[in-house]
PDB file of C-alpha atoms and ligand atoms in Angstrom:
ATOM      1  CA  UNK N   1     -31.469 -14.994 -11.543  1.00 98.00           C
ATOM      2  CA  UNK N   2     -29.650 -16.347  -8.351  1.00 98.00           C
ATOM      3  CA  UNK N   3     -29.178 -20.077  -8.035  1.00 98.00           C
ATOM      4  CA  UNK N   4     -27.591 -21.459  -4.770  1.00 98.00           C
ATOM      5  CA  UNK N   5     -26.245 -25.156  -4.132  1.00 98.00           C
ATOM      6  CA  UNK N   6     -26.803 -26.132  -0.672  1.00 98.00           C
ATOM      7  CA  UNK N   7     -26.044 -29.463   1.456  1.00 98.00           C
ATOM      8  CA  UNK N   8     -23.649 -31.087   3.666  1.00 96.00           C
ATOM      9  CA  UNK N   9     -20.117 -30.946   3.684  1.00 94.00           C
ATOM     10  CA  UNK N  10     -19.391 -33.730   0.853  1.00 94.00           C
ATOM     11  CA  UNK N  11     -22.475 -33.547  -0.922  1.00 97.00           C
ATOM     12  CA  UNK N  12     -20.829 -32.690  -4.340  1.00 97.00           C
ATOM     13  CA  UNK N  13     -22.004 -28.965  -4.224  1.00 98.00           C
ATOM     14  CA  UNK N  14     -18.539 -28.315  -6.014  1.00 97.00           C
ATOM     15  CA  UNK N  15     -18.203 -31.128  -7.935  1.00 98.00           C
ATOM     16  CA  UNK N  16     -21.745 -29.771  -9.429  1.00 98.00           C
ATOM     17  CA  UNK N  17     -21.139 -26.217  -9.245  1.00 98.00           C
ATOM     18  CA  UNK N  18     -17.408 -26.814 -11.315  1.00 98.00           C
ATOM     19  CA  UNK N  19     -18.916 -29.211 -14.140  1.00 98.00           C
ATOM     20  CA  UNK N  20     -21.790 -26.357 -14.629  1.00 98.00           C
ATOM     21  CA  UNK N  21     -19.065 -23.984 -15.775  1.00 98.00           C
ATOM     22  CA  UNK N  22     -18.739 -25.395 -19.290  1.00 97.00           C
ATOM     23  CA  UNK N  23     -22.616 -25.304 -19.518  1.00 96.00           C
ATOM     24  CA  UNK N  24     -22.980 -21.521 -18.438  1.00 97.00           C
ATOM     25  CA  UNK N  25     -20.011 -19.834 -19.546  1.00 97.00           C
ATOM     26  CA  UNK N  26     -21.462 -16.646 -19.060  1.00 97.00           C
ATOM     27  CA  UNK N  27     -23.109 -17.297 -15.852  1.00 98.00           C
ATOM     28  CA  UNK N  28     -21.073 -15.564 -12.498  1.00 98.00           C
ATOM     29  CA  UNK N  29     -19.586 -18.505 -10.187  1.00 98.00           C
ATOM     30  CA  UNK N  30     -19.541 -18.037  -7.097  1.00 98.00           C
ATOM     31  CA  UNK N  31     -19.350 -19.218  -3.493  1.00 98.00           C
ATOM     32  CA  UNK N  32     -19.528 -18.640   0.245  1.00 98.00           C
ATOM     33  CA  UNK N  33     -17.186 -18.408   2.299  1.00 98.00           C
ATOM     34  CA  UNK N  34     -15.489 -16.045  -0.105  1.00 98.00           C
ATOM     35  CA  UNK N  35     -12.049 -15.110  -1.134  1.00 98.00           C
ATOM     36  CA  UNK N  36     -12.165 -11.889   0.502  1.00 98.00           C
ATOM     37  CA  UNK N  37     -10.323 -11.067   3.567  1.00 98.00           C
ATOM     38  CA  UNK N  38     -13.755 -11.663   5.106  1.00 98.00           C
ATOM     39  CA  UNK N  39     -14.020 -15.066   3.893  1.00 98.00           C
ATOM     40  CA  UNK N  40     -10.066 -15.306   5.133  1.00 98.00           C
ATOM     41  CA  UNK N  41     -11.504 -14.305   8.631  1.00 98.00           C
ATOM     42  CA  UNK N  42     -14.018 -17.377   8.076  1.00 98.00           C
ATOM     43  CA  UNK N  43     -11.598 -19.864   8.033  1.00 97.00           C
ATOM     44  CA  UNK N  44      -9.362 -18.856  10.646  1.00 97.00           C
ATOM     45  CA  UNK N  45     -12.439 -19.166  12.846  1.00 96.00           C
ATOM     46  CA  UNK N  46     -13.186 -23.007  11.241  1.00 93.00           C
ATOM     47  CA  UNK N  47     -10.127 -23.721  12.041  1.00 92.00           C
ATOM     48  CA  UNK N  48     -10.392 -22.781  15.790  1.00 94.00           C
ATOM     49  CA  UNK N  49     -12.372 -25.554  17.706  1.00 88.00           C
ATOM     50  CA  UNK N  50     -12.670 -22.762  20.779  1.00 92.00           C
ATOM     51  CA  UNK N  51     -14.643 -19.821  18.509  1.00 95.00           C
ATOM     52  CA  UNK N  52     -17.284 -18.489  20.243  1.00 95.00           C
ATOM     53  CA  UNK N  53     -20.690 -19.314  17.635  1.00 96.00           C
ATOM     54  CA  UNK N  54     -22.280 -15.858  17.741  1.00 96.00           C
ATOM     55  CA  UNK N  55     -18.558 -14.025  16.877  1.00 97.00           C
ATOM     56  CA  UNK N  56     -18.570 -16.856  13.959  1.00 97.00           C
ATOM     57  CA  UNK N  57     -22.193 -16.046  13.116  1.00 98.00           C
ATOM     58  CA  UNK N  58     -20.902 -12.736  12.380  1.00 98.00           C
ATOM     59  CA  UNK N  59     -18.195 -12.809  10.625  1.00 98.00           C
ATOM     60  CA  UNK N  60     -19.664 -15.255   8.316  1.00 98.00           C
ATOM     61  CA  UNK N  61     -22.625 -12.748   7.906  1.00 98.00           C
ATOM     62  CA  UNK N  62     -20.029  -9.744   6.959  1.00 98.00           C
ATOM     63  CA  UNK N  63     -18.624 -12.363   4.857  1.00 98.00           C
ATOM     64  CA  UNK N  64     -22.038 -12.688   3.090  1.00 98.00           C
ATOM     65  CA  UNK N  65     -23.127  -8.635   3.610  1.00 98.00           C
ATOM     66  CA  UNK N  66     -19.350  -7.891   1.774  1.00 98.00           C
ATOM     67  CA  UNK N  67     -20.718 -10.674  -0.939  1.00 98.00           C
ATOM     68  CA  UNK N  68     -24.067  -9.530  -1.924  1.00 98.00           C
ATOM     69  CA  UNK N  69     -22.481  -5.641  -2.276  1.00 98.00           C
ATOM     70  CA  UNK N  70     -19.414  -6.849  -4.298  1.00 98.00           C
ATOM     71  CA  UNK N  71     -20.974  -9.770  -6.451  1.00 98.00           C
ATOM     72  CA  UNK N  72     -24.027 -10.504  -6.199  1.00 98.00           C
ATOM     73  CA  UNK N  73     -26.203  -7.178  -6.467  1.00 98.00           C
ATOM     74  CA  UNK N  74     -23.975  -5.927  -9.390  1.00 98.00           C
ATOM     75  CA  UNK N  75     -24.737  -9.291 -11.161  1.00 98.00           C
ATOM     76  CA  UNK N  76     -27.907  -9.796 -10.587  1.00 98.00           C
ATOM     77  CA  UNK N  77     -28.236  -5.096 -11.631  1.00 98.00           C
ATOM     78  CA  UNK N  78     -26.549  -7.108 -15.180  1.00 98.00           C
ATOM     79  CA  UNK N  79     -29.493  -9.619 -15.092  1.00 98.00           C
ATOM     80  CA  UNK N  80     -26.374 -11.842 -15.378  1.00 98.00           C
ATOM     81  CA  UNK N  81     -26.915 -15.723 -13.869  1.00 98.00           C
ATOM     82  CA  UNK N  82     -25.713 -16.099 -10.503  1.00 98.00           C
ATOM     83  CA  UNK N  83     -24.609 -20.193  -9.247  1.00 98.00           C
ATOM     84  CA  UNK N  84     -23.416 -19.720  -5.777  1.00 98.00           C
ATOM     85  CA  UNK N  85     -21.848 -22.796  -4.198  1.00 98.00           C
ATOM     86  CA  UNK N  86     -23.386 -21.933  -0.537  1.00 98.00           C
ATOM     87  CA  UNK N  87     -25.178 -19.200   0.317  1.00 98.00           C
ATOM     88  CA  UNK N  88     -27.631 -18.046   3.358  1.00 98.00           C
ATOM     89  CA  UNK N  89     -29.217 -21.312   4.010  1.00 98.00           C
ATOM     90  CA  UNK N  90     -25.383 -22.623   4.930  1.00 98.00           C
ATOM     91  CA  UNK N  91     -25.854 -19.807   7.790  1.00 98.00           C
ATOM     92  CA  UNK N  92     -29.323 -21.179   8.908  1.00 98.00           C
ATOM     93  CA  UNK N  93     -28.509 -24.799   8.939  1.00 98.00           C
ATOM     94  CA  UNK N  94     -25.166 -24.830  10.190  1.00 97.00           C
ATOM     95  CA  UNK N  95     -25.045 -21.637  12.572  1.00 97.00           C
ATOM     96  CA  UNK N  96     -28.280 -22.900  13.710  1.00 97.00           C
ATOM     97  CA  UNK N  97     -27.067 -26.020  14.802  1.00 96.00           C
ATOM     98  CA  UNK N  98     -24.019 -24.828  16.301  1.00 95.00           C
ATOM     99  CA  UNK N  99     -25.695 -22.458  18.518  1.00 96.00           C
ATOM    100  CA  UNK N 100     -28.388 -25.518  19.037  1.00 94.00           C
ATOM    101  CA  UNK N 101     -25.375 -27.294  20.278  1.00 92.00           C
ATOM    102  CA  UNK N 102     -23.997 -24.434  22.623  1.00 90.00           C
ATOM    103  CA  UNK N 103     -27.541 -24.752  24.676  1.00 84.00           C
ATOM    104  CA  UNK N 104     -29.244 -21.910  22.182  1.00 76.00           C
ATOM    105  CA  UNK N 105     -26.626 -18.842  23.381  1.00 82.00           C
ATOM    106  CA  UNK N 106     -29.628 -17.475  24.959  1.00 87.00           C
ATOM    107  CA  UNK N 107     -31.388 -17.707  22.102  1.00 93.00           C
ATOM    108  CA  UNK N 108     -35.246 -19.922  21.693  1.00 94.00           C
ATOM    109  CA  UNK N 109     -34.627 -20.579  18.509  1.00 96.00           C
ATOM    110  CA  UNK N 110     -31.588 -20.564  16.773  1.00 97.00           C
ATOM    111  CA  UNK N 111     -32.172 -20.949  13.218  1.00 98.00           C
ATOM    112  CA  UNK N 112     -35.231 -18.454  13.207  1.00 97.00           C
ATOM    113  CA  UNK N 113     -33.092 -15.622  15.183  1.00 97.00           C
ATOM    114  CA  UNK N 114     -30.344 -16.432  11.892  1.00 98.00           C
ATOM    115  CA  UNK N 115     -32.964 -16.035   9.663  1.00 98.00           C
ATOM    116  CA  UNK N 116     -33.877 -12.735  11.011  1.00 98.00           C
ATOM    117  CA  UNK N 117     -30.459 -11.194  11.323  1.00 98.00           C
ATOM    118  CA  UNK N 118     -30.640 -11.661   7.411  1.00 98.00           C
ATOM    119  CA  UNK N 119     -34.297 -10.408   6.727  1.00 97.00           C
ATOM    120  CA  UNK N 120     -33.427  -7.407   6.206  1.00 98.00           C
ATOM    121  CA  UNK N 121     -30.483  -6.606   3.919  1.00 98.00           C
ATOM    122  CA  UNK N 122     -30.650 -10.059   2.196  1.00 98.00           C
ATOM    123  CA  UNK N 123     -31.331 -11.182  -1.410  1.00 98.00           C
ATOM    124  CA  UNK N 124     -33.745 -13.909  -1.321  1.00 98.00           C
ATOM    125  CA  UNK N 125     -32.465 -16.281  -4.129  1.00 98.00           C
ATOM    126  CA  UNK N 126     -34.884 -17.422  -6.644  1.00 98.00           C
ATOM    127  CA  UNK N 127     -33.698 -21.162  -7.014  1.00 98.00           C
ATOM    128  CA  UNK N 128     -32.118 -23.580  -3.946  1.00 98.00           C
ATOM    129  CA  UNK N 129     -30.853 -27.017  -5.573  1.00 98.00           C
ATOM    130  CA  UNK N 130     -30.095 -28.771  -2.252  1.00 98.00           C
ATOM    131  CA  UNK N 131     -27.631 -31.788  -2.643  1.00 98.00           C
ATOM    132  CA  UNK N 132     -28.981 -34.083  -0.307  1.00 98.00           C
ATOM    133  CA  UNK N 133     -26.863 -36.859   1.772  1.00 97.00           C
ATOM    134  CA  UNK N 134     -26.996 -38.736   4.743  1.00 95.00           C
ATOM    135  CA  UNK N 135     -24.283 -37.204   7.229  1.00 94.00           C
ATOM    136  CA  UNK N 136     -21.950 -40.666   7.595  1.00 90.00           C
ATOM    137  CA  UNK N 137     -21.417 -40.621   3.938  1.00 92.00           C
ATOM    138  CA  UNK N 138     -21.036 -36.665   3.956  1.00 92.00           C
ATOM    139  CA  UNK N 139     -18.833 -37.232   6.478  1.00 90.00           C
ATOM    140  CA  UNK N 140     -16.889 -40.285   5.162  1.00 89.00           C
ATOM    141  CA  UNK N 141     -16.837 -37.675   1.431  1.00 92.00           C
ATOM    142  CA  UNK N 142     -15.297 -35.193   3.051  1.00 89.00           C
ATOM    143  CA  UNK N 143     -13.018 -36.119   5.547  1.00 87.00           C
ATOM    144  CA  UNK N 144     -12.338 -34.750   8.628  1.00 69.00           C
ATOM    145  CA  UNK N 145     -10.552 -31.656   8.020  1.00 62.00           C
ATOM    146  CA  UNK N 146     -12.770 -29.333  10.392  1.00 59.00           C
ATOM    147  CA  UNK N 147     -14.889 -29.343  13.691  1.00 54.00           C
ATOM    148  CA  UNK N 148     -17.581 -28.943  11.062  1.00 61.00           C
ATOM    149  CA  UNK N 149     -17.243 -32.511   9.232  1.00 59.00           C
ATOM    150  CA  UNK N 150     -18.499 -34.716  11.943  1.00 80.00           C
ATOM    151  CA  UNK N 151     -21.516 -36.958  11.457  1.00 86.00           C
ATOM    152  CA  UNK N 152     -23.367 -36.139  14.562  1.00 89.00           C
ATOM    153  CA  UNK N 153     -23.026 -32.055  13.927  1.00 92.00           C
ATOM    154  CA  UNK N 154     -24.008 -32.761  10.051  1.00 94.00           C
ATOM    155  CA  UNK N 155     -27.094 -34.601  11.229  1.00 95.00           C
ATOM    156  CA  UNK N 156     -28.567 -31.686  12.989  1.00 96.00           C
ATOM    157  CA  UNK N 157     -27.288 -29.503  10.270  1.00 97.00           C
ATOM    158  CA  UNK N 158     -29.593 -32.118   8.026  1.00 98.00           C
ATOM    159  CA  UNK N 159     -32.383 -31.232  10.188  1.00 98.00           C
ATOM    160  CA  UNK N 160     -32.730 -27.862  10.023  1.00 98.00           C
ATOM    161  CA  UNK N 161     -31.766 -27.789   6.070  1.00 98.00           C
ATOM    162  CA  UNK N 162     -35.181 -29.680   6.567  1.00 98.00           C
ATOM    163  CA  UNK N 163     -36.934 -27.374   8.356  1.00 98.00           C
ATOM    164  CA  UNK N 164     -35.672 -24.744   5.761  1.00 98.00           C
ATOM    165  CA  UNK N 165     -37.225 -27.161   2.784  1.00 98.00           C
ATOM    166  CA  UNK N 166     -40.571 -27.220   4.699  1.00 98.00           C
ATOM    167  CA  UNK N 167     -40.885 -23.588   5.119  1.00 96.00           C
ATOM    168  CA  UNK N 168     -39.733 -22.541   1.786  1.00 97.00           C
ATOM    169  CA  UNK N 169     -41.251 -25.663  -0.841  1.00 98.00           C
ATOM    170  CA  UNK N 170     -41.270 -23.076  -3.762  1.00 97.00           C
ATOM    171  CA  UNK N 171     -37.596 -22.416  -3.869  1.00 98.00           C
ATOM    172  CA  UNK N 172     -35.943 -25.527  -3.168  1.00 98.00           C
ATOM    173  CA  UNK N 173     -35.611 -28.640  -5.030  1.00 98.00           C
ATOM    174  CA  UNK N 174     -34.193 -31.601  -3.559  1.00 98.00           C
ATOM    175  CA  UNK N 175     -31.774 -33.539  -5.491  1.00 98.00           C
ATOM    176  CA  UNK N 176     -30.623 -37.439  -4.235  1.00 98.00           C
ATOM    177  CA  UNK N 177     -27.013 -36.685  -3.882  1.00 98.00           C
ATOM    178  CA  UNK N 178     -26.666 -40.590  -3.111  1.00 98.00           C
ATOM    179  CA  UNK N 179     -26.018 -41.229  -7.057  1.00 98.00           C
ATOM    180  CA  UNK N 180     -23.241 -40.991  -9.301  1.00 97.00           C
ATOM    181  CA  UNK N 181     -21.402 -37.627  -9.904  1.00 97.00           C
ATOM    182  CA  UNK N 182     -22.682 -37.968 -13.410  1.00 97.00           C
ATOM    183  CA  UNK N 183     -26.302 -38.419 -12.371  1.00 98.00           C
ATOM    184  CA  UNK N 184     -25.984 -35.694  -9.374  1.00 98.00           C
ATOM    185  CA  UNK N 185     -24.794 -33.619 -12.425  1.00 98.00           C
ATOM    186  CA  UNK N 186     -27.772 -34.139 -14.776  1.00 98.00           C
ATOM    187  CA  UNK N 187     -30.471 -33.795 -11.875  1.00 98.00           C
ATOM    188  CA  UNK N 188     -29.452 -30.697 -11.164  1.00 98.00           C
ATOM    189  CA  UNK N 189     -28.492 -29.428 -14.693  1.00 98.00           C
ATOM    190  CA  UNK N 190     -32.405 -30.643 -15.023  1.00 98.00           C
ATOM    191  CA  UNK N 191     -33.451 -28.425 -12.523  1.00 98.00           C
ATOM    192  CA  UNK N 192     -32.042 -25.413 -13.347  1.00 98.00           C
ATOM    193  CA  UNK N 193     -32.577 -25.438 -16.923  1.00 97.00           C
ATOM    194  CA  UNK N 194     -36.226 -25.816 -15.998  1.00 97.00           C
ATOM    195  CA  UNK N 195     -36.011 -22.677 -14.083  1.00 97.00           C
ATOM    196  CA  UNK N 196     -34.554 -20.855 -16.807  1.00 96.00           C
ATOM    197  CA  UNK N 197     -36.873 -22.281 -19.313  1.00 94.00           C
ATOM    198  CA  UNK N 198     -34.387 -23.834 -21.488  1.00 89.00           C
ATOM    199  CA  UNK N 199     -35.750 -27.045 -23.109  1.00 70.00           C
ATOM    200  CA  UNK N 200     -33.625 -30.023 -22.959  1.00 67.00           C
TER     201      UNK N 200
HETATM  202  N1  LIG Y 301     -22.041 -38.045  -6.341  1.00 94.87           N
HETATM  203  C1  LIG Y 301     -20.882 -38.365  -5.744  1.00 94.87           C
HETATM  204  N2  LIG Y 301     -20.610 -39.654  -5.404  1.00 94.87           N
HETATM  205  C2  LIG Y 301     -19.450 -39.997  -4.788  1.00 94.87           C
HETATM  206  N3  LIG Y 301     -18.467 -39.110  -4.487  1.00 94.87           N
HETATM  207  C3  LIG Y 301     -18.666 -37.821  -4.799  1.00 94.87           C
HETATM  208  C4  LIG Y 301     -19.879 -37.380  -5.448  1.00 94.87           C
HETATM  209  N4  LIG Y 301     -19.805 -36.037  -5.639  1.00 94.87           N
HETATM  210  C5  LIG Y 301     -18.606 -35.650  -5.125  1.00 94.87           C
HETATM  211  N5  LIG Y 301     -17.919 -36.725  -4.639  1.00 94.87           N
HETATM  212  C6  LIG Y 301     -16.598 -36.704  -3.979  1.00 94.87           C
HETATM  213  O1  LIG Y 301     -16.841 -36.312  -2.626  1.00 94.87           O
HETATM  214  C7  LIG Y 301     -15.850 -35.370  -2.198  1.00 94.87           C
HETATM  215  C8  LIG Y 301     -16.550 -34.047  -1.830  1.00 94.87           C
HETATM  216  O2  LIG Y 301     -17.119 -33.474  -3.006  1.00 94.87           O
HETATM  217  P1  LIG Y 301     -17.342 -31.920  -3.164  1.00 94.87           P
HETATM  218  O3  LIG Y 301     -17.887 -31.655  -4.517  1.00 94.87           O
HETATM  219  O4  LIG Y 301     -16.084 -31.187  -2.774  1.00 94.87           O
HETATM  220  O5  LIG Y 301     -18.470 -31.678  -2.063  1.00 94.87           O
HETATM  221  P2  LIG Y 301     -18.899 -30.346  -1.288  1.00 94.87           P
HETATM  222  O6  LIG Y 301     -18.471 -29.164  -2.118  1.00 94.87           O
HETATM  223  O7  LIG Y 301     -20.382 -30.454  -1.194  1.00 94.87           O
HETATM  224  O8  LIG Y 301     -18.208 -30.417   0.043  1.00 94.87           O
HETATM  225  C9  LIG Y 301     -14.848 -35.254  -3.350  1.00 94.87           C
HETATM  226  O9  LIG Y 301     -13.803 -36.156  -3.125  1.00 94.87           O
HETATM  227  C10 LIG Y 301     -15.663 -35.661  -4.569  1.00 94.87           C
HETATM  228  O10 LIG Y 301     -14.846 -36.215  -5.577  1.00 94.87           O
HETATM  229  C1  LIG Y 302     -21.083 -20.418   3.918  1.00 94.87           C
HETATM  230  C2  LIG Y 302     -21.042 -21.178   5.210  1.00 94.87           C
HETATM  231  C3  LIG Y 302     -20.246 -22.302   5.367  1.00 94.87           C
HETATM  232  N1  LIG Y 302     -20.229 -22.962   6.544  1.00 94.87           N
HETATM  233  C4  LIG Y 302     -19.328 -24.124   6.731  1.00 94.87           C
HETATM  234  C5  LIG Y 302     -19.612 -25.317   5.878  1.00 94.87           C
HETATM  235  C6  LIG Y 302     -18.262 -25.970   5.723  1.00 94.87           C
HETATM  236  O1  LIG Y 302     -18.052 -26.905   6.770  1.00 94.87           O
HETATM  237  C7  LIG Y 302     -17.275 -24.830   5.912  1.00 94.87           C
HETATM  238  C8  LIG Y 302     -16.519 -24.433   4.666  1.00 94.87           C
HETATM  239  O2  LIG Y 302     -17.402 -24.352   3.581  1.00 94.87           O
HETATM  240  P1  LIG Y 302     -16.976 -24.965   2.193  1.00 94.87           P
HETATM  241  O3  LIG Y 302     -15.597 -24.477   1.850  1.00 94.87           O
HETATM  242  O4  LIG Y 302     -18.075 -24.710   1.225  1.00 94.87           O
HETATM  243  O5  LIG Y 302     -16.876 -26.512   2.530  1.00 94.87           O
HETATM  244  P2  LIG Y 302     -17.359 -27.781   1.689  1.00 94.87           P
HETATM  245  O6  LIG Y 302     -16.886 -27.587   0.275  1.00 94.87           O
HETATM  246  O7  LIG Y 302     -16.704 -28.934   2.414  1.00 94.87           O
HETATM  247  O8  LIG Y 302     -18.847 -27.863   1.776  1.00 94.87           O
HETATM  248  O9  LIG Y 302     -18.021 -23.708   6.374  1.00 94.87           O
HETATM  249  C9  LIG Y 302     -20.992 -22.536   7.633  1.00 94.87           C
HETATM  250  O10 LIG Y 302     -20.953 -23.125   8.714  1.00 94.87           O
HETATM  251  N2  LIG Y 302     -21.789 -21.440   7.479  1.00 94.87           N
HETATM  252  C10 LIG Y 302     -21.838 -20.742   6.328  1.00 94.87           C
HETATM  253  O11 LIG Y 302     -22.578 -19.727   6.250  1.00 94.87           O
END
């Protein structure tokens, strides 16, 4: 099964995905950007405020494309548990509003042309626990290391993580990432346990 944390910078997606170690030692923990030379590439283009968004679109999607043939389709051939801390929906919501914010490339709609470029080598995952903040606290949680930790940027980000909970109700659940670590922690323990059909 492949479970993905999603949310805003500062949400506690790591906080969350570390503590679930101890609970699923067995389980393959994961996360995107990775520590491949892709995910290497990823990060020099964070760090450059002048990237162009489509070149970042792309090397965050061979990031991904270098994932799922490395990690995640040999775990998931295993049957093994997957907990990715970010996955596609990062590339929706934030590509999507970056290229929003860059008057659309060309492009009508962002987020949908994002979606597509993954329809079809993709693995769908079966679970989404999305962490969910307001973007001043997000912001104020996780500093301002990067172009991408600014309020205003993580409130469209916020918006189309919405638009990805309307169009896909099945997969995610929301968790109030507002609350204690300790209660952010349970919720989503909660969650997936319920998915896996453990009883607590
Ligand atoms: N529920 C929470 N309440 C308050 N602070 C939190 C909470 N969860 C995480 N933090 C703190 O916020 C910062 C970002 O957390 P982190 O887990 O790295 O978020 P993310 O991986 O989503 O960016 C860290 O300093 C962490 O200790
Ligand atoms: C995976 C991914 C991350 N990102 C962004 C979110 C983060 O600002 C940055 C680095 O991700 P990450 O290291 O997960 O940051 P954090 O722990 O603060 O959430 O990359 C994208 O814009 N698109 C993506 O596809």
């Amino acid at each position: 099964m492949l479970v993905t944390l999603e949310g805003l910078d500062g949400s506690g997606k790591t906080t969350v995905w570390e503590a679930l170690h101890e609970r699923y030692p067995d389980a393959v923990f994961t996360r995107e950007p990775t520590n491949s030379w892709y995910g290497d590439a990823v990060y020099r283009s964070i760090e450059d405020d002048d990237a162009d968004p489509l070149a970042e679109l792309f090397l965050y999607t061979a990031d991904h494309a270098d994932h799922l043939s490395r990690v995640i389709e040999p775990a998931l051939e295993r049957d093994d548990l997957v907990i990715s801390d970010r996955y596609s929906d990062s590339r929706f919501a934030y590509q999507g509003a970056t290229l929003e914010a860059a008057d659309g490339h060309g492009l009508a709609d962002p987020l949908e042309y994002v979606v597509d470029v993954h329809r079809p080598f993709s693995i769908e995952p079966d679970l989404t626990i999305y962490l969910d903040l307001d973007p001043e606290t997000a912001a104020a949680r996780a500093g301002t290391t990067n172009k991408f930790e600014r309020a205003e940027y993580l409130a469209s980000v916020r918006d189309n993580y919405e638009r990805l909970l309307e169009r896909d109700p099945d997969r995610f659940v929301r968790v109030d990432a507002t609350q204690p670590p300790e209660a952010v922690l349970e919720a989503t323990a909660d969650v997936l346990a319920d998915a896996l059909g453990e009883s607590r």
